[in-house]
């Protein structure tokens, strides 16, 4: 194996800078699991279709099975192991436990990372395909609260073979309500910069 | 997966130089399609040139009232951009109708345009496929093709282009900007894709080694009243069976400006220019919308297993134009902020 086919990289995994040398073929998922011992992210389909490998890279959810570790060099990576605070679970994790948002648990790390990002995306004013199309976009208007239809749409990249979807939606909804209380009346992204704002 | 070198240039010239004169070098952006195809050994590149560290990210206003979208801007960032949502709502809707939140965070504008078909024979190297292995044959024509093309396919290939985003870009007359070592170039989205003909392996008119740098959307007031609607086999996270992007400007009850593009029906986003011509200055009625859709689909040649797409496309064009015409009634102008909150 020549040097051209390997890369020396640093991953900032859950706050720890970890230096490693990887074969360029190594996915971020395999690097996390096999090189860094972070086995929370799961290998389901390994083709970007199931979401079990979802992690946050620089704050955004991605599927780590289609992310090359070499291409993630220098990134901040948050896995399910990094979601909890020092002495307690995140509100989303607590909601999953309280509302039974899992059965076998294999998809849960991906569900949790994805849902964590869903709350952040919504707080930033990102729309989804479930955001009503008959409601014209108006810069500056507060983002509508997440409802079950929005959560189902935004979480559609995470499959659950046990079919725990009703409880997962409920858990995300509850966590979203807690988050919404903190972010009440947050305007949509970039609205303040819009010269076309009619608000 | 075959071994490969990984390069991360920060200057466009360095990226172009790395790819010049070689057919075993591929540009890597989000990787959502490329890495997947490498796992299946459909692609076996010797070198990947990561273009995400080139200065090609972001959306900026153009002097003509349009937008210029950098090639490596993620699908998520385009869909959420306030100016996209305000001026080209069908583009935001089209992107959000595709893939998943995770994939949209990774996928880029240029990568979306150059993604490969999701024909199952193309993705399976154990099968013949004229697109992947020229001359080996097309099992889809006689085999599984319920989601294949109904327009402009050939006996050599009936695969569709999988993008939702490109359908909206086609309706908006987007222009693709690219760089080569010989200098920059532009091509309209309508001229970017080649029909399959006898060479379905050749999909675009881009010169060898060209790097897409941006997609420009011309300024057009009519684009504000636009919509994307997609029919698929499950409620979310599935490719289109048929989709439609349209914009409509009605004045005094007549069609003043209409743009229609279809997805899921051909090897490229299908701009329905025939339907547009039929509708020009006609009364904006359901009957006329349907007649225009039928006129466009006269050219359709369905395969044994996908004739449903002809009726579906007709109904979809009619429904989307009906929706847009209805939005002309009442107070719901596309930039009206006075309606109540949800």
Tab-separated table of C-alpha atoms in Angstrom, chain A residues 1-2 4-7 23-25 27 46-51 54 60-63 65-68 70-73 114 121 125-139 141 144-145 147 150 153-154 156-159 188-191 193-196 198-199, chain B residues 1-8 22 28 30-33 35-36 38-40 46-48 50 52-53 61 74 76-77 79-83 85-87 92-93 96-97 99-106 224 227 232 234-237 332-342:
chain	number	residue	atom	x	y	z
A	1	UNK	CA	0.000	0.000	0.000
A	2	UNK	CA	1.597	3.249	-1.105
A	4	UNK	CA	-0.742	7.974	-1.959
A	5	UNK	CA	-3.552	5.737	-0.872
A	6	UNK	CA	-3.380	6.718	2.808
A	7	UNK	CA	-4.020	9.991	4.599
A	23	UNK	CA	-6.622	4.088	4.055
A	24	UNK	CA	-8.395	6.516	1.736
A	25	UNK	CA	-11.126	3.913	1.280
A	27	UNK	CA	-15.383	5.572	5.684
A	46	UNK	CA	-23.739	0.888	4.453
A	47	UNK	CA	-25.293	2.642	1.411
A	48	UNK	CA	-26.784	5.796	2.902
A	49	UNK	CA	-30.317	4.500	2.903
A	50	UNK	CA	-31.078	3.596	6.524
A	51	UNK	CA	-29.597	6.393	8.663
A	54	UNK	CA	-25.935	9.255	11.275
A	60	UNK	CA	-24.707	18.980	10.574
A	61	UNK	CA	-26.149	15.499	10.357
A	62	UNK	CA	-24.636	13.271	7.691
A	63	UNK	CA	-24.505	9.568	6.947
A	65	UNK	CA	-21.101	5.419	5.768
A	66	UNK	CA	-20.877	7.610	2.642
A	67	UNK	CA	-18.411	10.074	4.186
A	68	UNK	CA	-14.757	9.281	3.556
A	70	UNK	CA	-9.945	11.384	4.653
A	71	UNK	CA	-12.487	13.953	3.511
A	72	UNK	CA	-13.553	14.548	7.125
A	73	UNK	CA	-10.004	15.542	8.152
A	114	UNK	CA	-30.642	12.958	13.427
A	121	UNK	CA	-32.394	22.938	11.693
A	125	UNK	CA	-35.707	28.320	10.206
A	126	UNK	CA	-35.091	25.529	7.706
A	127	UNK	CA	-38.262	24.407	5.942
A	128	UNK	CA	-39.152	20.817	5.032
A	129	UNK	CA	-41.287	19.128	2.392
A	130	UNK	CA	-44.047	19.009	5.014
A	131	UNK	CA	-44.015	22.772	5.449
A	132	UNK	CA	-47.325	23.736	3.897
A	133	UNK	CA	-46.847	24.547	0.178
A	134	UNK	CA	-49.987	26.704	0.114
A	135	UNK	CA	-48.372	28.977	2.634
A	136	UNK	CA	-46.129	31.381	0.718
A	137	UNK	CA	-42.766	32.044	2.280
A	138	UNK	CA	-42.533	35.362	4.032
A	139	UNK	CA	-39.165	36.506	5.338
A	141	UNK	CA	-42.261	35.385	9.940
A	144	UNK	CA	-44.128	27.320	12.545
A	145	UNK	CA	-43.766	24.879	15.421
A	147	UNK	CA	-45.770	18.954	14.474
A	150	UNK	CA	-43.017	17.753	10.114
A	153	UNK	CA	-40.837	14.130	7.099
A	154	UNK	CA	-37.645	15.509	8.643
A	156	UNK	CA	-37.542	10.090	7.048
A	157	UNK	CA	-33.846	9.326	6.526
A	158	UNK	CA	-33.809	7.142	9.649
A	159	UNK	CA	-35.452	3.766	9.311
A	188	UNK	CA	-36.271	32.659	10.151
A	189	UNK	CA	-32.707	32.372	8.900
A	190	UNK	CA	-31.224	35.510	7.426
A	191	UNK	CA	-34.534	37.334	7.548
A	193	UNK	CA	-30.682	40.769	6.046
A	194	UNK	CA	-33.456	40.693	3.471
A	195	UNK	CA	-33.908	43.906	1.570
A	196	UNK	CA	-37.145	42.435	0.262
A	198	UNK	CA	-42.277	43.048	3.633
A	199	UNK	CA	-42.804	42.308	7.276
B	1	UNK	CA	-13.279	-0.882	-3.410
B	2	UNK	CA	-10.117	-0.211	-5.382
B	3	UNK	CA	-7.349	1.856	-3.777
B	4	UNK	CA	-7.205	5.522	-4.720
B	5	UNK	CA	-5.299	8.708	-3.993
B	6	UNK	CA	-7.136	11.547	-2.284
B	7	UNK	CA	-6.341	15.183	-3.137
B	8	UNK	CA	-7.729	18.272	-1.483
B	22	UNK	CA	-7.243	11.389	-17.347
B	28	UNK	CA	-15.552	14.361	-5.060
B	30	UNK	CA	-20.745	15.322	-1.092
B	31	UNK	CA	-19.956	11.766	-2.128
B	32	UNK	CA	-23.520	10.560	-1.599
B	33	UNK	CA	-23.666	9.045	-5.085
B	35	UNK	CA	-18.877	6.832	-2.764
B	36	UNK	CA	-21.922	4.576	-3.052
B	38	UNK	CA	-17.421	3.102	-5.630
B	39	UNK	CA	-18.599	0.621	-2.999
B	40	UNK	CA	-20.475	-1.210	-5.740
B	46	UNK	CA	-7.424	6.043	-9.209
B	47	UNK	CA	-7.688	9.568	-7.812
B	48	UNK	CA	-10.401	11.535	-6.029
B	50	UNK	CA	-12.116	16.756	-3.268
B	52	UNK	CA	-15.197	21.133	-1.290
B	53	UNK	CA	-12.210	23.211	-0.272
B	61	UNK	CA	-27.450	37.926	-5.738
B	74	UNK	CA	-25.072	22.054	-0.160
B	76	UNK	CA	-29.695	22.073	2.393
B	77	UNK	CA	-28.233	25.551	2.167
B	79	UNK	CA	-33.271	24.995	-0.011
B	80	UNK	CA	-33.157	27.114	3.162
B	81	UNK	CA	-31.793	30.257	1.546
B	82	UNK	CA	-34.302	33.111	1.996
B	83	UNK	CA	-33.819	34.451	-1.542
B	85	UNK	CA	-37.473	30.492	-1.015
B	86	UNK	CA	-38.796	33.921	-1.960
B	87	UNK	CA	-37.860	34.129	-5.640
B	92	UNK	CA	-36.497	24.989	-2.566
B	93	UNK	CA	-39.486	22.640	-2.706
B	96	UNK	CA	-36.676	19.308	-0.037
B	97	UNK	CA	-38.692	16.666	-1.888
B	99	UNK	CA	-33.343	12.387	-0.490
B	100	UNK	CA	-33.118	12.795	3.316
B	101	UNK	CA	-31.974	15.538	5.653
B	102	UNK	CA	-28.611	13.809	6.048
B	103	UNK	CA	-28.028	13.441	2.308
B	104	UNK	CA	-29.112	17.021	1.558
B	105	UNK	CA	-26.513	18.224	4.090
B	106	UNK	CA	-23.816	16.414	2.120
B	224	UNK	CA	-41.936	33.676	-7.528
B	227	UNK	CA	-44.394	25.103	-7.337
B	232	UNK	CA	-43.434	8.736	-5.450
B	234	UNK	CA	-43.757	6.277	-0.434
B	235	UNK	CA	-44.497	9.532	1.353
B	236	UNK	CA	-40.883	10.621	1.764
B	237	UNK	CA	-37.310	9.707	0.898
B	332	UNK	CA	-52.366	35.067	-1.599
B	333	UNK	CA	-49.769	36.753	-3.753
B	334	UNK	CA	-46.485	34.856	-3.438
B	335	UNK	CA	-44.828	37.629	-1.455
B	336	UNK	CA	-47.869	38.629	0.559
B	337	UNK	CA	-46.994	38.577	4.235
B	338	UNK	CA	-50.430	39.527	5.498
B	339	UNK	CA	-51.996	36.095	5.780
B	340	UNK	CA	-52.385	34.573	9.193
B	341	UNK	CA	-49.767	32.354	10.749
B	342	UNK	CA	-50.065	28.657	10.416
